[in-house]
Short mmCIF file of C-alpha atoms in Angstrom, two decimals:
data_model
loop_
_atom_site.label_atom_id
_atom_site.label_comp_id
_atom_site.label_asym_id
_atom_site.label_seq_id
_atom_site.Cartn_x
_atom_site.Cartn_y
_atom_site.Cartn_z
CA MET A 313 79.71 157.78 61.18
CA ARG A 314 78.13 154.42 60.31
CA THR A 315 78.45 151.76 62.93
CA VAL A 316 77.41 148.19 61.89
CA THR A 317 77.07 145.16 64.12
CA SER A 318 78.14 141.90 62.55
CA THR A 319 77.68 139.50 65.50
CA PRO A 320 76.34 140.32 69.02
CA THR A 321 80.02 140.81 70.29
CA ALA A 322 81.82 142.55 67.43
CA THR A 323 81.10 145.99 65.99
CA HIS A 324 82.89 148.03 63.35
CA THR A 325 82.75 151.52 62.17
CA ASP A 326 82.83 152.63 58.55
CA LEU A 327 83.91 156.28 57.70
CA PRO A 328 81.89 158.32 55.42
CA PRO A 329 83.86 159.71 52.43
CA SER A 330 84.64 163.37 52.36
CA TYR A 331 84.81 164.85 48.78
CA ARG A 332 86.25 168.25 49.91
CA ILE A 333 89.80 167.66 48.98
CA PRO A 334 89.40 165.83 45.77
CA LEU A 335 86.94 168.60 44.63
CA THR A 336 89.26 171.41 45.81
CA VAL A 337 92.31 169.84 43.77
CA ILE A 338 90.00 169.39 40.70
CA GLY A 339 88.92 173.09 40.95
CA LEU A 340 92.66 173.94 41.34
CA GLY A 341 93.38 172.13 38.22
CA ILE A 342 90.73 174.06 36.31
CA LEU A 343 92.20 177.37 37.48
CA LEU A 344 95.92 176.28 36.59
CA ALA A 345 94.64 175.04 33.13
CA LEU A 346 93.63 178.70 32.22
CA GLY A 347 97.49 179.56 32.38
CA LYS A 348 99.21 176.35 31.93
CA ILE A 349 97.23 173.68 30.27
CA TRP A 350 99.69 170.78 31.10
CA LEU A 351 99.94 171.73 34.93
CA GLY A 352 96.19 172.09 35.18
CA ALA A 353 95.62 168.69 33.53
CA LEU A 354 98.21 167.06 35.95
CA VAL A 355 96.59 168.58 39.14
CA GLY A 356 93.15 167.97 37.72
CA SER A 357 94.00 164.32 37.11
CA PHE A 358 95.49 163.89 40.63
CA GLY A 359 91.91 165.43 41.86
CA LEU A 360 90.10 162.84 39.97
CA PHE A 361 92.21 159.99 41.12
CA LEU A 362 91.48 161.31 44.74
CA LEU A 363 87.78 161.54 44.01
CA VAL A 364 87.95 157.65 42.63
CA GLN A 365 89.64 156.65 45.73
CA ALA A 366 87.03 158.51 48.07
CA VAL A 367 84.00 156.83 46.06
CA THR A 368 85.61 153.41 46.21
CA LEU A 369 87.35 153.18 49.48
CA THR A 370 86.17 152.44 52.90
CA LEU A 371 87.96 152.89 56.06
CA ARG A 372 86.62 150.28 58.73
CA PHE A 373 87.69 150.54 62.41
CA THR A 374 86.93 147.18 64.23
CA ASP A 375 87.87 146.33 67.82
CA SER A 376 91.34 144.99 66.87
CA ALA A 377 92.51 146.65 63.54
CA LEU A 378 91.74 149.30 60.65
CA ASP A 379 90.70 147.68 57.53
CA ILE A 380 90.67 149.23 54.27
CA TYR A 381 88.20 148.08 51.75
CA ARG A 382 87.97 148.53 48.04
CA ARG A 383 84.32 148.17 47.56
CA ASN A 384 83.60 144.94 49.46
CA THR A 385 87.23 143.49 49.03
CA LEU A 386 89.52 143.86 51.91
CA ILE A 387 92.86 145.48 50.66
CA ARG A 388 94.82 146.18 53.98
CA HIS A 389 94.63 145.23 57.46
CA PHE A 390 96.42 147.25 60.09
CA LEU A 391 96.44 145.89 63.64
CA TYR A 392 96.25 148.55 66.41
CA GLU A 393 98.85 146.65 68.56
CA GLU A 394 101.57 147.34 65.62
CA TRP A 395 100.89 151.34 65.77
CA GLN A 396 103.56 153.48 67.41
CA HIS A 397 102.26 156.87 66.38
CA TRP A 398 99.32 158.63 64.42
CA GLU A 399 98.56 162.24 63.44
CA ILE A 400 96.30 164.18 61.18
CA PHE A 401 98.22 167.11 59.72
CA TRP A 402 97.22 170.61 59.58
CA LYS A 403 94.33 171.39 61.95
CA PRO A 404 92.58 174.27 60.24
CA VAL A 405 92.13 172.11 57.26
CA PRO A 406 92.87 168.50 57.74
CA VAL A 407 94.52 167.13 54.62
CA LEU A 408 96.71 164.28 55.53
CA PHE A 409 96.58 161.28 57.94
CA TYR A 410 99.70 159.80 58.89
CA PHE A 411 100.42 156.70 60.97
CA ARG A 412 103.69 154.59 61.94
CA GLU A 413 103.63 150.76 62.48
CA ILE A 414 106.71 148.69 63.86
CA ASN A 415 107.99 148.27 60.53
CA SER A 416 106.32 150.92 58.12
CA ILE A 417 104.86 154.47 57.75
CA HIS A 418 101.82 155.23 55.85
CA PHE A 419 100.15 158.48 54.67
CA LEU A 420 96.55 158.74 53.34
CA PRO A 421 94.93 161.91 52.05
CA ILE A 422 91.87 162.88 54.09
CA ILE A 423 89.13 161.48 51.69
CA PHE A 424 87.07 160.70 54.85
CA SER A 425 85.20 162.66 57.51
CA PRO A 426 88.10 164.15 59.37
CA ASN A 427 86.20 164.57 62.59
CA GLU A 428 85.07 161.00 62.59
CA LEU A 429 88.60 159.86 61.76
CA ARG A 430 89.91 161.74 64.84
CA THR A 431 87.14 160.04 66.94
CA CYS A 432 87.67 156.51 65.87
CA LEU A 433 91.45 156.94 66.24
CA GLU A 434 91.19 158.33 69.86
CA THR A 435 88.74 155.55 70.58
CA HIS A 436 90.77 152.75 69.25
CA CYS A 437 94.58 153.71 69.08
CA ALA A 438 94.92 156.14 71.92
CA ALA A 439 98.05 154.69 73.01
CA ALA A 440 99.70 155.81 69.88
CA GLN A 441 98.27 159.35 69.64
CA ALA A 442 100.32 162.25 68.84
CA GLU A 443 101.19 164.28 71.89
#
């Protein structure tokens, strides 16, 4: 977990990427290509998409919101006060992060450190935590 202080009073935490799921999906695509080339290509392409997302996206937890950056550009801003519920699916091998806001729901593949994601969520969004 990288904590960066931008001012004396404000801090944020950037989650490091996790390549486990993208590489697993790419490997599965290679195995599937041995039997059905089109299926392997489809699954492998999705794995490559996830890999690019893991390399280029950053989840940043601030004092008031979860920000998603593509490189240095802010692309989404989710205020914690609007969160109603969050959950990380499948405890043995976390693969999907879900959260619901007042007006929308969001699903993100776990392309970040799942343990650090959970720690940040528990720190910043404990009121919306799954029971």
